[in-house]
PDB file of C-alpha atoms in Angstrom:
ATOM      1  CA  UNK I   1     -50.391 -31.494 -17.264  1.00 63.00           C
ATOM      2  CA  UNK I   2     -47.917 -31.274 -19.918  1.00 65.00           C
ATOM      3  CA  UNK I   3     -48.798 -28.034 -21.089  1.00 68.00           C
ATOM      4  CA  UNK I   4     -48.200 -27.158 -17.661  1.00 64.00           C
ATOM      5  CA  UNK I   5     -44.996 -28.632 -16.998  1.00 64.00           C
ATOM      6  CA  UNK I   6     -43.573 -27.131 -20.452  1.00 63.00           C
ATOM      7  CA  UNK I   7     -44.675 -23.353 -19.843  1.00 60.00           C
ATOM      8  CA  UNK I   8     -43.175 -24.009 -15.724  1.00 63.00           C
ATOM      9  CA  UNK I   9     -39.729 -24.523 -17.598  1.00 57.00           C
ATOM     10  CA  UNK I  10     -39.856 -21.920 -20.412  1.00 61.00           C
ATOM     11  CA  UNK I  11     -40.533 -19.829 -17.777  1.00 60.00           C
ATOM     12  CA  UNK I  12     -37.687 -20.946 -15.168  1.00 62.00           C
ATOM     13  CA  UNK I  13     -35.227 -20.485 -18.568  1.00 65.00           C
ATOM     14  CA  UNK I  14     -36.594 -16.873 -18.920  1.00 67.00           C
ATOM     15  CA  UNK I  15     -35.916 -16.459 -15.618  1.00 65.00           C
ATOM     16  CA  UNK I  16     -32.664 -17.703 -15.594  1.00 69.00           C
ATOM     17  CA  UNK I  17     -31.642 -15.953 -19.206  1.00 74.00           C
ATOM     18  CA  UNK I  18     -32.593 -12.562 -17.600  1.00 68.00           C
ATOM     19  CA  UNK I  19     -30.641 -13.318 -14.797  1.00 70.00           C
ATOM     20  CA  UNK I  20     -27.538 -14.253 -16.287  1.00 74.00           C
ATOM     21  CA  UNK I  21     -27.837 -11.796 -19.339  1.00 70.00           C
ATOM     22  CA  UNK I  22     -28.100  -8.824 -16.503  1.00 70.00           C
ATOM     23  CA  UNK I  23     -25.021 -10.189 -15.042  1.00 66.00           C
ATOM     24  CA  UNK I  24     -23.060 -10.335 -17.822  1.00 77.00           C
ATOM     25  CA  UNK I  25     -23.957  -6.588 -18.251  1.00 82.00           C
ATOM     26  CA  UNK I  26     -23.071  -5.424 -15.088  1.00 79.00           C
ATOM     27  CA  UNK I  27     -19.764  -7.241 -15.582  1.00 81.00           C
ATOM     28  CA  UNK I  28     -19.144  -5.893 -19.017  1.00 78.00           C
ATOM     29  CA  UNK I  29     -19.858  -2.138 -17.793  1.00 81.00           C
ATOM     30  CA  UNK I  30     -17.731  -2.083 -15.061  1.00 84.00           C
ATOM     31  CA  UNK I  31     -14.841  -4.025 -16.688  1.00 88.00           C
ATOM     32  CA  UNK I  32     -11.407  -2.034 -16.822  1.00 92.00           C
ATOM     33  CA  UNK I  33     -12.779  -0.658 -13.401  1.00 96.00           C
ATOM     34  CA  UNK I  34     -12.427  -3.684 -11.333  1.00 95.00           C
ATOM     35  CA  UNK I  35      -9.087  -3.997  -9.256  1.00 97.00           C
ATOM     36  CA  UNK I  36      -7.928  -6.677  -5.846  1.00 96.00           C
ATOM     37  CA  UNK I  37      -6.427  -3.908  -2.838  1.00 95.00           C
ATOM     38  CA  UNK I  38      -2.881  -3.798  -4.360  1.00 95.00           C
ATOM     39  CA  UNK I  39      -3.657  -2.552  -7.992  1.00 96.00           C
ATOM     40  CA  UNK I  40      -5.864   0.100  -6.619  1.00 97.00           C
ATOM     41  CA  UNK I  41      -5.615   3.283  -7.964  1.00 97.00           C
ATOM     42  CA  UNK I  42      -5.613   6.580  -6.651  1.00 97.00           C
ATOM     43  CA  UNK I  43      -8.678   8.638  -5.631  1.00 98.00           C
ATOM     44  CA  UNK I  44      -9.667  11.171  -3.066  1.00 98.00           C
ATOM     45  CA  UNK I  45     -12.170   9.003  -1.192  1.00 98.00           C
ATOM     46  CA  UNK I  46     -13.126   5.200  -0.536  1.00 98.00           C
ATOM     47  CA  UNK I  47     -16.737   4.852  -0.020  1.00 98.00           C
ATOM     48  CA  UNK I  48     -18.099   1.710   1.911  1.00 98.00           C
ATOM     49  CA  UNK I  49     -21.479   0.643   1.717  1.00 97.00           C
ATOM     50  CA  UNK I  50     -23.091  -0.746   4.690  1.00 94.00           C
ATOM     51  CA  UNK I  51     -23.885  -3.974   5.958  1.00 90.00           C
ATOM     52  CA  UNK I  52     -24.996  -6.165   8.889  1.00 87.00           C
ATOM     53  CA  UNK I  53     -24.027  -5.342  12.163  1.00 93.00           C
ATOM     54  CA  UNK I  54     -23.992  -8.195  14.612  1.00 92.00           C
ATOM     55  CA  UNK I  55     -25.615  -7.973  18.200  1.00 92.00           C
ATOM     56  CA  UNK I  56     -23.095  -6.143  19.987  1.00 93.00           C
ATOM     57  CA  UNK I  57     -23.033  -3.609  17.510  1.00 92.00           C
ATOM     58  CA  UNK I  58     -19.397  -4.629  15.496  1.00 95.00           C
ATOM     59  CA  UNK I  59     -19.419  -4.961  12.177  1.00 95.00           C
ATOM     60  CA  UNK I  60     -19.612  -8.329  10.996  1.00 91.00           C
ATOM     61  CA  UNK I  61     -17.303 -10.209   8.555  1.00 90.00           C
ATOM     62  CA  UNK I  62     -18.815  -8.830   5.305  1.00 88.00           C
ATOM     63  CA  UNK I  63     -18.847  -5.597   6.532  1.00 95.00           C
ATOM     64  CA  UNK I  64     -15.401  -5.949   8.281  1.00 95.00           C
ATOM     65  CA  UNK I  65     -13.897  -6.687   4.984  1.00 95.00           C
ATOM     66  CA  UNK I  66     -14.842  -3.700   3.505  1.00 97.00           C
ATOM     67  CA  UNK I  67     -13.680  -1.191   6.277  1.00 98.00           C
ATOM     68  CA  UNK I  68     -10.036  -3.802   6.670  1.00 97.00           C
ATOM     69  CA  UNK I  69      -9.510  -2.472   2.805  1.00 98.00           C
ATOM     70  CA  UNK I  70     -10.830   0.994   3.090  1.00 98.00           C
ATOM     71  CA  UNK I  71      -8.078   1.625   6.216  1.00 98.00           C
ATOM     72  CA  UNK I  72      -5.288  -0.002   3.793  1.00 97.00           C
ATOM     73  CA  UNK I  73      -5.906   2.098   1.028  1.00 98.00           C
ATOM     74  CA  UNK I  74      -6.176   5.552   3.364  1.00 98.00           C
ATOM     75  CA  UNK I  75      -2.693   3.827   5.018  1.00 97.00           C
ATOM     76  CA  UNK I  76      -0.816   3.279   1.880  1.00 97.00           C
ATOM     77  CA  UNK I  77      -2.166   6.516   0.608  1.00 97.00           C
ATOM     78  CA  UNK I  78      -4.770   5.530  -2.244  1.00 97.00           C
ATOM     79  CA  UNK I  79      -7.489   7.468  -0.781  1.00 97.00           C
ATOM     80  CA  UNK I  80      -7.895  10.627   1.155  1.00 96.00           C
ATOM     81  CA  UNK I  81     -10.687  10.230   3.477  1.00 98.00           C
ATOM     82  CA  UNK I  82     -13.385   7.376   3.828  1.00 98.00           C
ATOM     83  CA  UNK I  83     -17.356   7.862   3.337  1.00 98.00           C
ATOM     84  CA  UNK I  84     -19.337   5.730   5.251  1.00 98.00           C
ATOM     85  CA  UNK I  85     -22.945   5.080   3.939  1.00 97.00           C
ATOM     86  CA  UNK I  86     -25.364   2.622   4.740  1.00 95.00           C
ATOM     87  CA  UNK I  87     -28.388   2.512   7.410  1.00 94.00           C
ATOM     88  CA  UNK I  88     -28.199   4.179  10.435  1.00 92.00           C
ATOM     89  CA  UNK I  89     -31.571   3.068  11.622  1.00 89.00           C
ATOM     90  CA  UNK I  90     -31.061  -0.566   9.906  1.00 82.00           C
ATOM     91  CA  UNK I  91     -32.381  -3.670  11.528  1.00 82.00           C
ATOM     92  CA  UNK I  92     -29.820  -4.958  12.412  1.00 81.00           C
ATOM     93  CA  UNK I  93     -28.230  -1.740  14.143  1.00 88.00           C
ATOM     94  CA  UNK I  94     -26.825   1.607  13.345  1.00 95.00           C
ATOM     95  CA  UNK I  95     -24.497   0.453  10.522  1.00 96.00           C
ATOM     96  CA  UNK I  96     -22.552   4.212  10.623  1.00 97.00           C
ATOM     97  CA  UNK I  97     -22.124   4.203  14.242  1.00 96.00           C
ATOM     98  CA  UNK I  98     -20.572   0.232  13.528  1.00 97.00           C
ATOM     99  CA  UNK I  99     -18.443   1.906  10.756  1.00 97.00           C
ATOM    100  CA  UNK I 100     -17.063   4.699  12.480  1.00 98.00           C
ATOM    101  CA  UNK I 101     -16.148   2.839  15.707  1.00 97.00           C
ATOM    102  CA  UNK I 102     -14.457   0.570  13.806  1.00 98.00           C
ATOM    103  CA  UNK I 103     -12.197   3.028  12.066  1.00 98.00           C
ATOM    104  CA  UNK I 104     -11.473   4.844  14.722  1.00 98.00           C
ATOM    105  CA  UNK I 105     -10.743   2.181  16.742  1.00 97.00           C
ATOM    106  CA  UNK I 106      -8.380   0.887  13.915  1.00 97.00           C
ATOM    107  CA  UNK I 107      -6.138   3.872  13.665  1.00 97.00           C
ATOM    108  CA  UNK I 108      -8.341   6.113  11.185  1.00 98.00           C
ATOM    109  CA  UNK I 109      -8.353  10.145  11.804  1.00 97.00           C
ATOM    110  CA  UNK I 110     -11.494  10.907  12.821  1.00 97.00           C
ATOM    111  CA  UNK I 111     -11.126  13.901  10.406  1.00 97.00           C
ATOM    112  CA  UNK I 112     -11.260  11.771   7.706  1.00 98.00           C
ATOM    113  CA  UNK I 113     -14.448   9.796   7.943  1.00 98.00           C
ATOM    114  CA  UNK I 114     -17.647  11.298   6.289  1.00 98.00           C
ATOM    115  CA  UNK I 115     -20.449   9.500   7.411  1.00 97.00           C
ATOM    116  CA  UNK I 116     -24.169   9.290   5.394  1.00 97.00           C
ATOM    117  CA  UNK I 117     -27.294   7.753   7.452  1.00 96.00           C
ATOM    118  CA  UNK I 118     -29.224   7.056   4.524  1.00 95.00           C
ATOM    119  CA  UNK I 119     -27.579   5.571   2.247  1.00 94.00           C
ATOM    120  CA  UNK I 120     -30.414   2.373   1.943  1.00 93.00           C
ATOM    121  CA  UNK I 121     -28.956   0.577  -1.214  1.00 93.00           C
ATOM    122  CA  UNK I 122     -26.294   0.734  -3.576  1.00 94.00           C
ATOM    123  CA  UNK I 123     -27.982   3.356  -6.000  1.00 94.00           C
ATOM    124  CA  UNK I 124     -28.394   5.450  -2.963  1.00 96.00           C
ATOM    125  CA  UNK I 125     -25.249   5.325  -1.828  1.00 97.00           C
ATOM    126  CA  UNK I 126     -23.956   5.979  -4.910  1.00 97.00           C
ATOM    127  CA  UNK I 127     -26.233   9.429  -6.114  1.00 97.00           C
ATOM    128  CA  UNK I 128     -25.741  10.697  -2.629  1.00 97.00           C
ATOM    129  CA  UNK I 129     -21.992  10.552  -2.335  1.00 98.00           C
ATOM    130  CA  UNK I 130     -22.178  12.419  -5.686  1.00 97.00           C
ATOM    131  CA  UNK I 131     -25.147  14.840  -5.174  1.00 96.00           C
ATOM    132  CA  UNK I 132     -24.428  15.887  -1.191  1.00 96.00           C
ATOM    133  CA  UNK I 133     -21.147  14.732  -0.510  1.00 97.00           C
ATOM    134  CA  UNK I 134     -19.293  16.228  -4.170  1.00 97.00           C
ATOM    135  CA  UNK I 135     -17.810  12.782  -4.928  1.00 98.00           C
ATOM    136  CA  UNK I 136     -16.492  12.884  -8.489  1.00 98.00           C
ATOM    137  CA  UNK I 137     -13.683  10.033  -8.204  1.00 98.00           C
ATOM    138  CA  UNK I 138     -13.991   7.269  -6.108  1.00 98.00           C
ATOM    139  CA  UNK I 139     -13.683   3.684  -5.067  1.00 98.00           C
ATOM    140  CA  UNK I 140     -16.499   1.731  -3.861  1.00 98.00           C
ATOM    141  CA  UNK I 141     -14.974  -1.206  -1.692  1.00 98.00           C
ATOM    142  CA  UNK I 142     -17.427  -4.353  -1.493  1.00 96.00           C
ATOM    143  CA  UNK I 143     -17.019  -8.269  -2.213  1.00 93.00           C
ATOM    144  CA  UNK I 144     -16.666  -9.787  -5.054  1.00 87.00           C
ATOM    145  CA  UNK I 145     -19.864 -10.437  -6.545  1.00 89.00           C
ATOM    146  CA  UNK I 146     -20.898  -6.890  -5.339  1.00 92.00           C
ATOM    147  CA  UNK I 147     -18.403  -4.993  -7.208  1.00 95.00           C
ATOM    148  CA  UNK I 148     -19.686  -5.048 -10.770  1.00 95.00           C
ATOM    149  CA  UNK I 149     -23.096  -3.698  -9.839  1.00 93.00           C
ATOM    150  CA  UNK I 150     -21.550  -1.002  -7.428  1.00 96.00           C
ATOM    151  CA  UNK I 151     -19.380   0.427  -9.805  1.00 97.00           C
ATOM    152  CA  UNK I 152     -22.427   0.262 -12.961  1.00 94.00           C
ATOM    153  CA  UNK I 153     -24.417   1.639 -10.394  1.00 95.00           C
ATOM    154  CA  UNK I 154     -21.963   4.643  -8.857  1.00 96.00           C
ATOM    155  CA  UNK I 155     -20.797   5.221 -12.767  1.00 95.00           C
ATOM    156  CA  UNK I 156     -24.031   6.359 -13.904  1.00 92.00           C
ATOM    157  CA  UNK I 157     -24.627   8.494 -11.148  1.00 94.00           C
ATOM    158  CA  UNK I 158     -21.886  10.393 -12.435  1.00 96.00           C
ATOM    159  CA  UNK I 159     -18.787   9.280 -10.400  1.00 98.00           C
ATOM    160  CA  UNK I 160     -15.586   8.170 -11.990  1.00 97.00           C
ATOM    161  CA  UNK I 161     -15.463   5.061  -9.839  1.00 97.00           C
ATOM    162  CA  UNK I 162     -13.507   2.095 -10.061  1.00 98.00           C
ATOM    163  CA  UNK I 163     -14.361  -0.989  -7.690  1.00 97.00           C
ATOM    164  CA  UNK I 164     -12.432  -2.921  -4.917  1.00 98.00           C
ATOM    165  CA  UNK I 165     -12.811  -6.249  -3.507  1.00 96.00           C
ATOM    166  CA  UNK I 166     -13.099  -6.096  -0.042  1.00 95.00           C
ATOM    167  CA  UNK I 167     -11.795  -9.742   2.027  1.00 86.00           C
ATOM    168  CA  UNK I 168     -14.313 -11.799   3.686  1.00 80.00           C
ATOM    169  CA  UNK I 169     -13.144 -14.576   6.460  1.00 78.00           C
ATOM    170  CA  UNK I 170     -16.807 -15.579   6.036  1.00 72.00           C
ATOM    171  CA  UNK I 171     -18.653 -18.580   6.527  1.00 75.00           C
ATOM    172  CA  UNK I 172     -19.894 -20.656   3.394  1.00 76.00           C
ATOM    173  CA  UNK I 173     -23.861 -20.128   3.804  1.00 75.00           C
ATOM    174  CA  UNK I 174     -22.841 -16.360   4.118  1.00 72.00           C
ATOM    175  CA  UNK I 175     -20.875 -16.353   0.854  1.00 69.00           C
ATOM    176  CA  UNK I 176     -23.579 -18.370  -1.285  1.00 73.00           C
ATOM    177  CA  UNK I 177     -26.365 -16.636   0.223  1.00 76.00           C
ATOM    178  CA  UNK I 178     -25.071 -13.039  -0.621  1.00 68.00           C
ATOM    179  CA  UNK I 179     -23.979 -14.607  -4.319  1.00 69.00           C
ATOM    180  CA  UNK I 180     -27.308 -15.527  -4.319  1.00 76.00           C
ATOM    181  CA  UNK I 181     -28.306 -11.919  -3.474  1.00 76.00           C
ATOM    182  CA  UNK I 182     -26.226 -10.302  -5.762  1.00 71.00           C
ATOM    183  CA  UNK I 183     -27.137 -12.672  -8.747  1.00 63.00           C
ATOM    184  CA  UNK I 184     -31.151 -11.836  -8.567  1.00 68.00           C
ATOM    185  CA  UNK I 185     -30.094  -8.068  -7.384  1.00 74.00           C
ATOM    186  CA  UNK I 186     -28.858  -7.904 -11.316  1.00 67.00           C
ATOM    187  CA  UNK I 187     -31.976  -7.450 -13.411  1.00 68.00           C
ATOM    188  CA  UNK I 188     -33.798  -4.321 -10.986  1.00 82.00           C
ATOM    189  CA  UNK I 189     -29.771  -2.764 -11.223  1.00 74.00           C
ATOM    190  CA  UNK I 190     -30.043  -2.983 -15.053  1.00 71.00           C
ATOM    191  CA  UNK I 191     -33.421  -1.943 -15.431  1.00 78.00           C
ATOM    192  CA  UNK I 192     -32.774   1.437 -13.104  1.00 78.00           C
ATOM    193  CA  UNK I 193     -29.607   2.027 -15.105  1.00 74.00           C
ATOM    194  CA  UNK I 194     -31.549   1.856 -18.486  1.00 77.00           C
ATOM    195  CA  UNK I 195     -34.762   4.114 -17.266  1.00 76.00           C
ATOM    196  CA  UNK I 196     -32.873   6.083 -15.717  1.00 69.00           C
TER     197      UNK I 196
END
């Protein structure tokens, strides 16, 4: 029983080392590249990942965050045009269509939003907006806790990308349960970054 009890918490450290010690990775290879809306720096495009989409098809607040930032740094001139990528056969809806609508209906130029369908995770989103859209600077815009792994993920794929926190007027349990998300999302991020 002992023997039991001792390998059930040498295991829950290990778990909890490689956690935290991908983390702390993530953090330290995306640091200088990490900005709030107002020290953003200049790029041609803004590219927002996807998220949930509530019943009516409107982003929700996650997601809303993202696109509020992406049309303030088109409006103050930090970025060019806005890519769009995340699911457009998701769950939870068509996250582009969600995207779009909301930009559009926001005051964005239709002529410069570039929409991708398929991009199904960060990694995706990230080797497609360099392989088929010919993204070479960017910013990703996401929250907080999603930023570090974003830009890791969107460096190696060979973008020169810095990250932006995006605002969230979000409930509590949605906070901690996508910090929960993005804490155990660490180790499979480093682990794709270091095969390759």
């Amino acid at each position: 029983m002992r023997r039991g009890l001792e390998f059930g918490v040498a295991l829950a450290a290990g778990v909890v080392l490689v956690v935290v010690g991908a983390n702390v990775r993530l953090s330290v290879m995306s640091s200088g590249h990490r900005f709030e809306p107002a020290e953003a720096p200049t790029v041609p495009v803004v590219i927002v990942p996807g998220a949930k989409v509530g019943p009516d098809g409107a982003p929700m607040a996650y997601l809303r965050g993202r696109l509020d930032v992406a049309i303030e740094l088109v409006r103050v001139g930090k970025a060019r045009e806005i890519l769009v990528s995340g699911d457009a056969a998701g769950a939870s809806g068509d996250e582009i269509a969600s995207m779009t609508r909301y930009l559009l209906d926001h005051g964005v130029d239709p002529a410069l939003v570039r929409s991708d369908g398929e991009g199904l995770s960060t990694r995706e989103t990230c080797a497609r907006a360099e392989r088929l859209f010919d993204v070479e600077r960017a910013i990703i815009v996401t929250q907080y806790r999603h930023v570090p792994r974003a830009v890791a993920l969107c460096r190696a794929e060979g973008i020169d990308a810095d990250g932006v926190t995006a605002y969230c007027e979000c409930r509590r349990i949605t906070l901690v349960r996508n910090n929960i998300r993005e804490w155990l999302a660490a180790p499979k991020a480093v682990v794709g970054l270091i095969l390759g």
